[in-house]
mmCIF file with all atom_site columns, C-alpha atoms in Angstrom:
data_model
loop_
_atom_site.group_PDB
_atom_site.id
_atom_site.type_symbol
_atom_site.label_atom_id
_atom_site.label_alt_id
_atom_site.label_comp_id
_atom_site.label_asym_id
_atom_site.label_entity_id
_atom_site.label_seq_id
_atom_site.pdbx_PDB_ins_code
_atom_site.Cartn_x
_atom_site.Cartn_y
_atom_site.Cartn_z
_atom_site.occupancy
_atom_site.B_iso_or_equiv
_atom_site.pdbx_formal_charge
_atom_site.auth_seq_id
_atom_site.auth_comp_id
_atom_site.auth_asym_id
_atom_site.auth_atom_id
_atom_site.pdbx_PDB_model_num
ATOM 1   C CA . MET A 1 1   ? 80.687  83.663  115.774 1.00 46.00 ? 178 MET A CA 1
ATOM 2   C CA . ASN A 1 2   ? 76.817  85.625  117.020 1.00 53.00 ? 179 ASN A CA 1
ATOM 3   C CA . SER A 1 3   ? 76.574  89.000  116.427 1.00 49.00 ? 180 SER A CA 1
ATOM 4   C CA . GLY A 1 4   ? 77.209  89.943  120.239 1.00 51.00 ? 181 GLY A CA 1
ATOM 5   C CA . ARG A 1 5   ? 80.586  87.790  120.359 1.00 55.00 ? 182 ARG A CA 1
ATOM 6   C CA . GLU A 1 6   ? 82.125  89.764  117.500 1.00 51.00 ? 183 GLU A CA 1
ATOM 7   C CA . VAL A 1 7   ? 80.973  93.200  120.149 1.00 46.00 ? 184 VAL A CA 1
ATOM 8   C CA . GLY A 1 8   ? 82.748  91.657  123.019 1.00 51.00 ? 185 GLY A CA 1
ATOM 9   C CA . LEU A 1 9   ? 85.876  90.909  120.610 1.00 51.00 ? 186 LEU A CA 1
ATOM 10  C CA . LEU A 1 10  ? 86.352  94.503  119.800 1.00 48.00 ? 187 LEU A CA 1
ATOM 11  C CA . VAL A 1 11  ? 85.246  95.961  123.079 1.00 47.00 ? 188 VAL A CA 1
ATOM 12  C CA . LEU A 1 12  ? 87.582  93.582  125.415 1.00 51.00 ? 189 LEU A CA 1
ATOM 13  C CA . ALA A 1 13  ? 90.519  94.681  122.283 1.00 47.00 ? 190 ALA A CA 1
ATOM 14  C CA . ALA A 1 14  ? 89.859  98.536  122.937 1.00 46.00 ? 191 ALA A CA 1
ATOM 15  C CA . LEU A 1 15  ? 90.347  97.827  126.600 1.00 46.00 ? 192 LEU A CA 1
ATOM 16  C CA . LEU A 1 16  ? 93.338  95.431  126.376 1.00 46.00 ? 193 LEU A CA 1
ATOM 17  C CA . THR A 1 17  ? 96.379  97.699  124.945 1.00 42.00 ? 194 THR A CA 1
ATOM 18  C CA . GLY A 1 18  ? 98.741  95.344  123.335 1.00 44.00 ? 195 GLY A CA 1
ATOM 19  C CA . CYS A 1 19  ? 102.099 98.037  123.433 1.00 54.00 ? 196 CYS A CA 1
ATOM 20  C CA . GLY A 1 20  ? 105.509 96.698  123.574 1.00 59.00 ? 197 GLY A CA 1
ATOM 21  C CA . THR A 1 21  ? 106.380 93.889  126.086 1.00 80.00 ? 198 THR A CA 1
ATOM 22  C CA . SER A 1 22  ? 109.348 91.202  126.522 1.00 86.00 ? 199 SER A CA 1
ATOM 23  C CA . PRO A 1 23  ? 109.131 88.186  124.739 1.00 93.00 ? 200 PRO A CA 1
ATOM 24  C CA . PRO A 1 24  ? 106.774 85.066  126.104 1.00 96.00 ? 201 PRO A CA 1
ATOM 25  C CA . ARG A 1 25  ? 108.645 83.133  128.478 1.00 97.00 ? 202 ARG A CA 1
ATOM 26  C CA . SER A 1 26  ? 107.933 79.993  125.834 1.00 97.00 ? 203 SER A CA 1
ATOM 27  C CA . PRO A 1 27  ? 107.947 80.293  122.403 1.00 97.00 ? 204 PRO A CA 1
ATOM 28  C CA . GLU A 1 28  ? 107.757 76.789  121.431 1.00 98.00 ? 205 GLU A CA 1
ATOM 29  C CA . ASN A 1 29  ? 104.192 76.754  122.412 1.00 98.00 ? 206 ASN A CA 1
ATOM 30  C CA . LEU A 1 30  ? 100.905 78.520  121.381 1.00 98.00 ? 207 LEU A CA 1
ATOM 31  C CA . CYS A 1 31  ? 98.924  77.960  124.740 1.00 98.00 ? 208 CYS A CA 1
ATOM 32  C CA . GLU A 1 32  ? 102.027 79.027  127.212 1.00 98.00 ? 209 GLU A CA 1
ATOM 33  C CA . ILE A 1 33  ? 102.227 81.633  125.137 1.00 98.00 ? 210 ILE A CA 1
ATOM 34  C CA . PHE A 1 34  ? 98.223  83.124  125.098 1.00 98.00 ? 211 PHE A CA 1
ATOM 35  C CA . ARG A 1 35  ? 98.537  81.384  129.281 1.00 97.00 ? 212 ARG A CA 1
ATOM 36  C CA . GLU A 1 36  ? 101.099 84.147  130.082 1.00 97.00 ? 213 GLU A CA 1
ATOM 37  C CA . LYS A 1 37  ? 99.620  87.120  127.258 1.00 97.00 ? 214 LYS A CA 1
ATOM 38  C CA . SER A 1 38  ? 95.720  86.629  127.309 1.00 95.00 ? 215 SER A CA 1
ATOM 39  C CA . ASP A 1 39  ? 95.423  90.119  125.080 1.00 96.00 ? 216 ASP A CA 1
ATOM 40  C CA . TRP A 1 40  ? 97.790  89.018  122.749 1.00 97.00 ? 217 TRP A CA 1
ATOM 41  C CA . TYR A 1 41  ? 95.237  85.930  122.573 1.00 97.00 ? 218 TYR A CA 1
ATOM 42  C CA . ASP A 1 42  ? 91.945  88.430  122.685 1.00 95.00 ? 219 ASP A CA 1
ATOM 43  C CA . ALA A 1 43  ? 93.708  90.411  119.882 1.00 97.00 ? 220 ALA A CA 1
ATOM 44  C CA . ALA A 1 44  ? 94.995  86.681  117.784 1.00 97.00 ? 221 ALA A CA 1
ATOM 45  C CA . GLN A 1 45  ? 90.912  86.563  117.921 1.00 96.00 ? 222 GLN A CA 1
ATOM 46  C CA . VAL A 1 46  ? 89.359  89.879  116.607 1.00 97.00 ? 223 VAL A CA 1
ATOM 47  C CA . THR A 1 47  ? 92.409  89.124  113.891 1.00 98.00 ? 224 THR A CA 1
ATOM 48  C CA . GLN A 1 48  ? 90.688  85.976  113.266 1.00 98.00 ? 225 GLN A CA 1
ATOM 49  C CA . LYS A 1 49  ? 87.498  87.550  112.852 1.00 97.00 ? 226 LYS A CA 1
ATOM 50  C CA . ARG A 1 50  ? 88.886  90.556  110.983 1.00 98.00 ? 227 ARG A CA 1
ATOM 51  C CA . TRP A 1 51  ? 90.779  88.955  107.898 1.00 98.00 ? 228 TRP A CA 1
ATOM 52  C CA . GLY A 1 52  ? 89.345  85.419  108.115 1.00 98.00 ? 229 GLY A CA 1
ATOM 53  C CA . VAL A 1 53  ? 93.173  84.030  108.446 1.00 98.00 ? 230 VAL A CA 1
ATOM 54  C CA . PRO A 1 54  ? 94.415  80.974  110.900 1.00 98.00 ? 231 PRO A CA 1
ATOM 55  C CA . ILE A 1 55  ? 95.438  82.565  114.297 1.00 98.00 ? 232 ILE A CA 1
ATOM 56  C CA . GLN A 1 56  ? 98.290  79.807  114.197 1.00 98.00 ? 233 GLN A CA 1
ATOM 57  C CA . VAL A 1 57  ? 99.397  80.878  111.129 1.00 98.00 ? 234 VAL A CA 1
ATOM 58  C CA . PRO A 1 58  ? 100.931 84.983  111.713 1.00 98.00 ? 235 PRO A CA 1
ATOM 59  C CA . PHE A 1 59  ? 101.815 84.010  114.498 1.00 98.00 ? 236 PHE A CA 1
ATOM 60  C CA . ALA A 1 60  ? 104.542 81.336  112.120 1.00 98.00 ? 237 ALA A CA 1
ATOM 61  C CA . ILE A 1 61  ? 105.201 85.006  110.554 1.00 98.00 ? 238 ILE A CA 1
ATOM 62  C CA . MET A 1 62  ? 106.164 86.822  113.297 1.00 98.00 ? 239 MET A CA 1
ATOM 63  C CA . TYR A 1 63  ? 108.483 84.054  115.673 1.00 98.00 ? 240 TYR A CA 1
ATOM 64  C CA . GLN A 1 64  ? 109.984 83.623  112.090 1.00 97.00 ? 241 GLN A CA 1
ATOM 65  C CA . GLU A 1 65  ? 110.961 87.858  111.837 1.00 96.00 ? 242 GLU A CA 1
ATOM 66  C CA . SER A 1 66  ? 111.364 88.628  115.357 1.00 95.00 ? 243 SER A CA 1
ATOM 67  C CA . GLY A 1 67  ? 110.893 86.211  117.879 1.00 96.00 ? 244 GLY A CA 1
ATOM 68  C CA . TYR A 1 68  ? 108.247 88.005  119.085 1.00 97.00 ? 245 TYR A CA 1
ATOM 69  C CA . ARG A 1 69  ? 110.474 91.233  119.917 1.00 94.00 ? 246 ARG A CA 1
ATOM 70  C CA . TYR A 1 70  ? 108.679 94.881  119.740 1.00 88.00 ? 247 TYR A CA 1
ATOM 71  C CA . ASP A 1 71  ? 111.933 96.611  118.614 1.00 83.00 ? 248 ASP A CA 1
ATOM 72  C CA . ALA A 1 72  ? 113.800 93.831  116.107 1.00 60.00 ? 249 ALA A CA 1
ATOM 73  C CA . LYS A 1 73  ? 115.506 96.065  113.947 1.00 50.00 ? 250 LYS A CA 1
ATOM 74  C CA . THR A 1 74  ? 117.157 94.180  110.934 1.00 50.00 ? 251 THR A CA 1
ATOM 75  C CA . PRO A 1 75  ? 121.110 95.282  111.331 1.00 50.00 ? 252 PRO A CA 1
ATOM 76  C CA . ARG A 1 76  ? 123.525 98.252  111.040 1.00 38.00 ? 253 ARG A CA 1
ATOM 77  C CA . LYS A 1 77  ? 125.064 99.046  108.045 1.00 39.00 ? 254 LYS A CA 1
ATOM 78  C CA . TYR A 1 78  ? 128.374 100.368 107.681 1.00 34.00 ? 255 TYR A CA 1
ATOM 79  C CA . LEU A 1 79  ? 130.496 102.512 106.028 1.00 41.00 ? 256 LEU A CA 1
ATOM 80  C CA . LEU A 1 80  ? 134.171 101.389 106.116 1.00 40.00 ? 257 LEU A CA 1
ATOM 81  C CA . TRP A 1 81  ? 132.935 98.483  108.013 1.00 44.00 ? 258 TRP A CA 1
ATOM 82  C CA . VAL A 1 82  ? 133.093 101.316 111.285 1.00 45.00 ? 259 VAL A CA 1
ATOM 83  C CA . ILE A 1 83  ? 130.885 103.998 110.844 1.00 50.00 ? 260 ILE A CA 1
ATOM 84  C CA . PRO A 1 84  ? 127.200 103.178 111.609 1.00 44.00 ? 261 PRO A CA 1
ATOM 85  C CA . TRP A 1 85  ? 125.488 104.612 107.978 1.00 38.00 ? 262 TRP A CA 1
ATOM 86  C CA . GLY A 1 86  ? 121.699 103.295 108.314 1.00 40.00 ? 263 GLY A CA 1
ATOM 87  C CA . ARG A 1 87  ? 120.306 100.013 108.721 1.00 37.00 ? 264 ARG A CA 1
ATOM 88  C CA . VAL A 1 88  ? 119.590 96.983  105.745 1.00 45.00 ? 265 VAL A CA 1
ATOM 89  C CA . SER A 1 89  ? 116.233 98.157  105.629 1.00 61.00 ? 266 SER A CA 1
ATOM 90  C CA . THR A 1 90  ? 113.277 99.971  107.194 1.00 77.00 ? 267 THR A CA 1
ATOM 91  C CA . ALA A 1 91  ? 111.560 97.080  108.895 1.00 83.00 ? 268 ALA A CA 1
ATOM 92  C CA . SER A 1 92  ? 111.029 96.362  112.550 1.00 68.00 ? 269 SER A CA 1
ATOM 93  C CA . GLY A 1 93  ? 108.704 95.980  115.105 1.00 92.00 ? 270 GLY A CA 1
ATOM 94  C CA . TYR A 1 94  ? 106.788 92.591  115.910 1.00 95.00 ? 271 TYR A CA 1
ATOM 95  C CA . ALA A 1 95  ? 106.383 91.475  112.503 1.00 95.00 ? 272 ALA A CA 1
ATOM 96  C CA . GLN A 1 96  ? 109.151 93.691  110.974 1.00 94.00 ? 273 GLN A CA 1
ATOM 97  C CA . ALA A 1 97  ? 106.806 95.937  108.805 1.00 92.00 ? 274 ALA A CA 1
ATOM 98  C CA . LYS A 1 98  ? 108.957 98.135  106.228 1.00 95.00 ? 275 LYS A CA 1
ATOM 99  C CA . ASP A 1 99  ? 108.013 102.352 106.063 1.00 93.00 ? 276 ASP A CA 1
ATOM 100 C CA . GLU A 1 100 ? 106.359 101.666 102.407 1.00 95.00 ? 277 GLU A CA 1
ATOM 101 C CA . VAL A 1 101 ? 104.061 98.605  103.044 1.00 96.00 ? 278 VAL A CA 1
ATOM 102 C CA . TRP A 1 102 ? 103.635 100.043 106.998 1.00 97.00 ? 279 TRP A CA 1
ATOM 103 C CA . SER A 1 103 ? 101.835 103.294 105.395 1.00 97.00 ? 280 SER A CA 1
ATOM 104 C CA . ASP A 1 104 ? 99.798  101.033 102.624 1.00 98.00 ? 281 ASP A CA 1
ATOM 105 C CA . TYR A 1 105 ? 98.472  99.493  105.581 1.00 98.00 ? 282 TYR A CA 1
ATOM 106 C CA . GLN A 1 106 ? 97.910  102.667 107.653 1.00 98.00 ? 283 GLN A CA 1
ATOM 107 C CA . LYS A 1 107 ? 95.587  103.845 104.732 1.00 98.00 ? 284 LYS A CA 1
ATOM 108 C CA . SER A 1 108 ? 93.698  101.060 103.410 1.00 97.00 ? 285 SER A CA 1
ATOM 109 C CA . THR A 1 109 ? 92.566  100.402 107.139 1.00 98.00 ? 286 THR A CA 1
ATOM 110 C CA . GLY A 1 110 ? 92.365  104.230 108.249 1.00 97.00 ? 287 GLY A CA 1
ATOM 111 C CA . ARG A 1 111 ? 94.414  102.864 111.680 1.00 97.00 ? 288 ARG A CA 1
ATOM 112 C CA . TYR A 1 112 ? 96.744  105.940 111.084 1.00 96.00 ? 289 TYR A CA 1
ATOM 113 C CA . SER A 1 113 ? 97.812  105.684 114.537 1.00 96.00 ? 290 SER A CA 1
ATOM 114 C CA . ALA A 1 114 ? 98.947  102.064 114.641 1.00 97.00 ? 291 ALA A CA 1
ATOM 115 C CA . ASP A 1 115 ? 102.285 101.714 115.639 1.00 96.00 ? 292 ASP A CA 1
ATOM 116 C CA . ARG A 1 116 ? 104.499 98.549  114.700 1.00 94.00 ? 293 ARG A CA 1
ATOM 117 C CA . GLU A 1 117 ? 105.886 98.284  118.455 1.00 94.00 ? 294 GLU A CA 1
ATOM 118 C CA . ASP A 1 118 ? 101.891 97.529  119.576 1.00 97.00 ? 295 ASP A CA 1
ATOM 119 C CA . PHE A 1 119 ? 101.427 93.852  118.990 1.00 97.00 ? 296 PHE A CA 1
ATOM 120 C CA . ASP A 1 120 ? 97.975  94.879  118.274 1.00 97.00 ? 297 ASP A CA 1
ATOM 121 C CA . ASP A 1 121 ? 98.798  96.578  115.545 1.00 98.00 ? 298 ASP A CA 1
ATOM 122 C CA . ALA A 1 122 ? 101.742 94.124  114.627 1.00 97.00 ? 299 ALA A CA 1
ATOM 123 C CA . ILE A 1 123 ? 99.211  90.615  114.632 1.00 98.00 ? 300 ILE A CA 1
ATOM 124 C CA . ASP A 1 124 ? 96.692  93.095  112.106 1.00 98.00 ? 301 ASP A CA 1
ATOM 125 C CA . PHE A 1 125 ? 99.170  94.231  109.935 1.00 98.00 ? 302 PHE A CA 1
ATOM 126 C CA . VAL A 1 126 ? 99.691  90.139  109.360 1.00 98.00 ? 303 VAL A CA 1
ATOM 127 C CA . GLY A 1 127 ? 96.441  89.171  109.222 1.00 98.00 ? 304 GLY A CA 1
ATOM 128 C CA . TRP A 1 128 ? 95.568  92.511  106.828 1.00 98.00 ? 305 TRP A CA 1
ATOM 129 C CA . TYR A 1 129 ? 99.325  91.040  104.517 1.00 98.00 ? 306 TYR A CA 1
ATOM 130 C CA . MET A 1 130 ? 97.591  87.639  104.259 1.00 98.00 ? 307 MET A CA 1
ATOM 131 C CA . ASP A 1 131 ? 94.241  88.891  103.097 1.00 98.00 ? 308 ASP A CA 1
ATOM 132 C CA . LYS A 1 132 ? 95.788  90.910  100.357 1.00 98.00 ? 309 LYS A CA 1
ATOM 133 C CA . THR A 1 133 ? 97.987  87.879  99.440  1.00 98.00 ? 310 THR A CA 1
ATOM 134 C CA . THR A 1 134 ? 95.450  85.419  99.484  1.00 98.00 ? 311 THR A CA 1
ATOM 135 C CA . SER A 1 135 ? 93.193  88.484  97.527  1.00 98.00 ? 312 SER A CA 1
ATOM 136 C CA . ILE A 1 136 ? 96.053  89.399  95.075  1.00 98.00 ? 313 ILE A CA 1
ATOM 137 C CA . ASN A 1 137 ? 98.193  85.783  94.463  1.00 98.00 ? 314 ASN A CA 1
ATOM 138 C CA . GLY A 1 138 ? 94.927  83.619  95.640  1.00 98.00 ? 315 GLY A CA 1
ATOM 139 C CA . VAL A 1 139 ? 97.310  81.422  98.093  1.00 98.00 ? 316 VAL A CA 1
ATOM 140 C CA . TYR A 1 140 ? 95.673  79.920  101.221 1.00 98.00 ? 317 TYR A CA 1
ATOM 141 C CA . LYS A 1 141 ? 95.320  81.486  104.209 1.00 98.00 ? 318 LYS A CA 1
ATOM 142 C CA . TYR A 1 142 ? 96.517  77.995  106.283 1.00 98.00 ? 319 TYR A CA 1
ATOM 143 C CA . ASP A 1 143 ? 99.703  77.630  103.708 1.00 98.00 ? 320 ASP A CA 1
ATOM 144 C CA . ALA A 1 144 ? 101.532 79.436  106.002 1.00 98.00 ? 321 ALA A CA 1
ATOM 145 C CA . TYR A 1 145 ? 104.552 78.557  103.554 1.00 98.00 ? 322 TYR A CA 1
ATOM 146 C CA . ASN A 1 146 ? 103.144 80.436  100.637 1.00 98.00 ? 323 ASN A CA 1
ATOM 147 C CA . GLN A 1 147 ? 102.430 83.049  102.645 1.00 98.00 ? 324 GLN A CA 1
ATOM 148 C CA . TYR A 1 148 ? 105.823 83.365  104.290 1.00 98.00 ? 325 TYR A CA 1
ATOM 149 C CA . LEU A 1 149 ? 106.804 83.841  100.553 1.00 98.00 ? 326 LEU A CA 1
ATOM 150 C CA . ASN A 1 150 ? 104.194 87.048  99.904  1.00 98.00 ? 327 ASN A CA 1
ATOM 151 C CA . TYR A 1 151 ? 105.405 87.779  102.887 1.00 98.00 ? 328 TYR A CA 1
ATOM 152 C CA . HIS A 1 152 ? 109.375 87.689  102.545 1.00 96.00 ? 329 HIS A CA 1
ATOM 153 C CA . GLU A 1 153 ? 109.710 88.489  98.615  1.00 97.00 ? 330 GLU A CA 1
ATOM 154 C CA . GLY A 1 154 ? 106.203 91.016  98.591  1.00 97.00 ? 331 GLY A CA 1
ATOM 155 C CA . TRP A 1 155 ? 103.219 90.311  96.291  1.00 98.00 ? 332 TRP A CA 1
ATOM 156 C CA . GLY A 1 156 ? 105.064 91.293  92.718  1.00 98.00 ? 333 GLY A CA 1
ATOM 157 C CA . GLY A 1 157 ? 107.897 88.893  94.098  1.00 98.00 ? 334 GLY A CA 1
ATOM 158 C CA . PHE A 1 158 ? 106.001 85.557  94.860  1.00 98.00 ? 335 PHE A CA 1
ATOM 159 C CA . ARG A 1 159 ? 104.761 86.419  90.863  1.00 98.00 ? 336 ARG A CA 1
ATOM 160 C CA . GLN A 1 160 ? 108.429 86.377  89.610  1.00 98.00 ? 337 GLN A CA 1
ATOM 161 C CA . LYS A 1 161 ? 109.373 83.883  91.652  1.00 98.00 ? 338 LYS A CA 1
ATOM 162 C CA . THR A 1 162 ? 112.384 85.604  93.185  1.00 98.00 ? 339 THR A CA 1
ATOM 163 C CA . TYR A 1 163 ? 112.577 83.119  95.594  1.00 97.00 ? 340 TYR A CA 1
ATOM 164 C CA . ALA A 1 164 ? 113.948 81.169  93.669  1.00 96.00 ? 341 ALA A CA 1
ATOM 165 C CA . SER A 1 165 ? 116.685 82.215  92.868  1.00 96.00 ? 342 SER A CA 1
ATOM 166 C CA . LYS A 1 166 ? 117.831 82.277  96.732  1.00 96.00 ? 343 LYS A CA 1
ATOM 167 C CA . ALA A 1 167 ? 118.302 78.528  98.209  1.00 95.00 ? 344 ALA A CA 1
ATOM 168 C CA . TRP A 1 168 ? 117.579 79.564  102.421 1.00 96.00 ? 345 TRP A CA 1
ATOM 169 C CA . LEU A 1 169 ? 114.449 81.449  101.826 1.00 97.00 ? 346 LEU A CA 1
ATOM 170 C CA . MET A 1 170 ? 113.150 78.259  100.951 1.00 97.00 ? 347 MET A CA 1
ATOM 171 C CA . PRO A 1 171 ? 114.114 75.969  104.125 1.00 97.00 ? 348 PRO A CA 1
ATOM 172 C CA . VAL A 1 172 ? 113.121 79.372  106.376 1.00 97.00 ? 349 VAL A CA 1
ATOM 173 C CA . ALA A 1 173 ? 109.161 79.041  104.864 1.00 98.00 ? 350 ALA A CA 1
ATOM 174 C CA . ARG A 1 174 ? 109.483 75.618  105.592 1.00 98.00 ? 351 ARG A CA 1
ATOM 175 C CA . LYS A 1 175 ? 109.720 76.188  109.470 1.00 98.00 ? 352 LYS A CA 1
ATOM 176 C CA . VAL A 1 176 ? 107.641 78.805  109.169 1.00 98.00 ? 353 VAL A CA 1
ATOM 177 C CA . GLN A 1 177 ? 105.061 75.752  108.673 1.00 98.00 ? 354 GLN A CA 1
ATOM 178 C CA . ASN A 1 178 ? 106.068 73.435  110.607 1.00 98.00 ? 355 ASN A CA 1
ATOM 179 C CA . ARG A 1 179 ? 106.008 75.568  113.576 1.00 98.00 ? 356 ARG A CA 1
ATOM 180 C CA . SER A 1 180 ? 102.296 77.040  112.016 1.00 98.00 ? 357 SER A CA 1
ATOM 181 C CA . ASP A 1 181 ? 100.976 73.606  111.631 1.00 98.00 ? 358 ASP A CA 1
ATOM 182 C CA . MET A 1 182 ? 102.248 72.815  115.495 1.00 98.00 ? 359 MET A CA 1
ATOM 183 C CA . TYR A 1 183 ? 100.360 75.803  116.844 1.00 98.00 ? 360 TYR A CA 1
ATOM 184 C CA . GLY A 1 184 ? 97.391  74.913  115.345 1.00 98.00 ? 361 GLY A CA 1
ATOM 185 C CA . GLN A 1 185 ? 97.669  71.178  117.247 1.00 98.00 ? 362 GLN A CA 1
ATOM 186 C CA . GLN A 1 186 ? 98.376  73.321  121.130 1.00 98.00 ? 363 GLN A CA 1
ATOM 187 C CA . TYR A 1 187 ? 95.617  75.218  119.938 1.00 98.00 ? 364 TYR A CA 1
ATOM 188 C CA . ALA A 1 188 ? 93.482  73.361  119.330 1.00 97.00 ? 365 ALA A CA 1
ATOM 189 C CA . ALA A 1 189 ? 94.202  71.204  122.186 1.00 97.00 ? 366 ALA A CA 1
ATOM 190 C CA . CYS A 1 190 ? 93.322  74.315  124.203 1.00 97.00 ? 367 CYS A CA 1
ATOM 191 C CA . LYS A 1 191 ? 91.271  76.531  122.372 1.00 96.00 ? 368 LYS A CA 1
ATOM 192 C CA . ASP A 1 192 ? 88.463  75.680  124.735 1.00 94.00 ? 369 ASP A CA 1
ATOM 193 C CA . ASP A 1 193 ? 89.884  77.001  127.901 1.00 93.00 ? 370 ASP A CA 1
ATOM 194 C CA . LEU A 1 194 ? 91.447  79.774  126.318 1.00 94.00 ? 371 LEU A CA 1
ATOM 195 C CA . ASN A 1 195 ? 87.521  80.636  125.444 1.00 90.00 ? 372 ASN A CA 1
ATOM 196 C CA . ARG A 1 196 ? 86.412  80.274  129.441 1.00 82.00 ? 373 ARG A CA 1
ATOM 197 C CA . GLY A 1 197 ? 89.558  82.213  130.187 1.00 66.00 ? 374 GLY A CA 1
ATOM 198 C CA . PHE A 1 198 ? 88.434  85.180  127.484 1.00 57.00 ? 375 PHE A CA 1
ATOM 199 C CA . TRP A 1 199 ? 85.101  85.614  128.555 1.00 53.00 ? 376 TRP A CA 1
ATOM 200 C CA . SER A 1 200 ? 85.816  85.629  132.058 1.00 57.00 ? 377 SER A CA 1
ATOM 201 C CA . ARG A 1 201 ? 87.779  88.834  131.797 1.00 54.00 ? 378 ARG A CA 1
ATOM 202 C CA . PHE A 1 202 ? 85.093  89.872  129.095 1.00 51.00 ? 379 PHE A CA 1
ATOM 203 C CA . TRP A 1 203 ? 82.489  90.327  131.710 1.00 49.00 ? 380 TRP A CA 1
ATOM 204 C CA . HIS A 1 204 ? 84.976  91.237  133.948 1.00 48.00 ? 381 HIS A CA 1
ATOM 205 C CA . TRP A 1 205 ? 85.837  94.560  131.776 1.00 49.00 ? 382 TRP A CA 1
ATOM 206 C CA . LEU A 1 206 ? 81.936  95.822  131.315 1.00 47.00 ? 383 LEU A CA 1
#
C-alpha cells in the first residue's frame, strides 16, 4: 500500500465515526455487511494496515462474541436465584472485551478515549489482540481457530491449554475458523468493487 493510500485510510477513518449501531441485516455475508455499513469497511482497512490482520478474522471473532451488537453484555448473576447481582464477567461491546484487557489496550495504544461500543475502536482492539497473540504465542494471523482460543482463554490460558478441559470450546473455535474462511472467500469476490467505493467516499469527504 502506498503512502497516499495509507493517509487516505487514516483521514477517512477520522472523518467517519463507528458509534454503536444496529447489527447488519445480512451477517452471513461479509460483502453485504460492507455494502450496508461502508464505515465498517473503512475501519476494517485501517485495522488491517495497523495490525497486519486479515479482515475476515476480526469479523468472525466479533460475530461469535456479540453477533455485532454494540451493547452486548454477559448474562446476569443472581443472588438466591432472584436478586440481580452483577454479571458473569465485565465483557461488553462488539468485541466482548473485559475491563482489564480493554485497559491494557488503551495503555498500550494511547487510545484512552476508546469505547467498547464504538465499532472502530472494537475492531482495532481485536486487531491489537491478534497481533499480541502472534507475538506472544506465535499464532499465525490467518489461523482463526487458535486466534479465537487465545481470545477466549487469554494468552496464558492458551499456553496452559485450559481450553482442553472445555469440550464445548473447540467446536466454537472451529465455527469461528469456518466463518473466517467463508468471509475470506466472499471478500475476495467483492474487494475490488468495495475499494472503488472507498475511494469515492474518500474524495467526497475531502
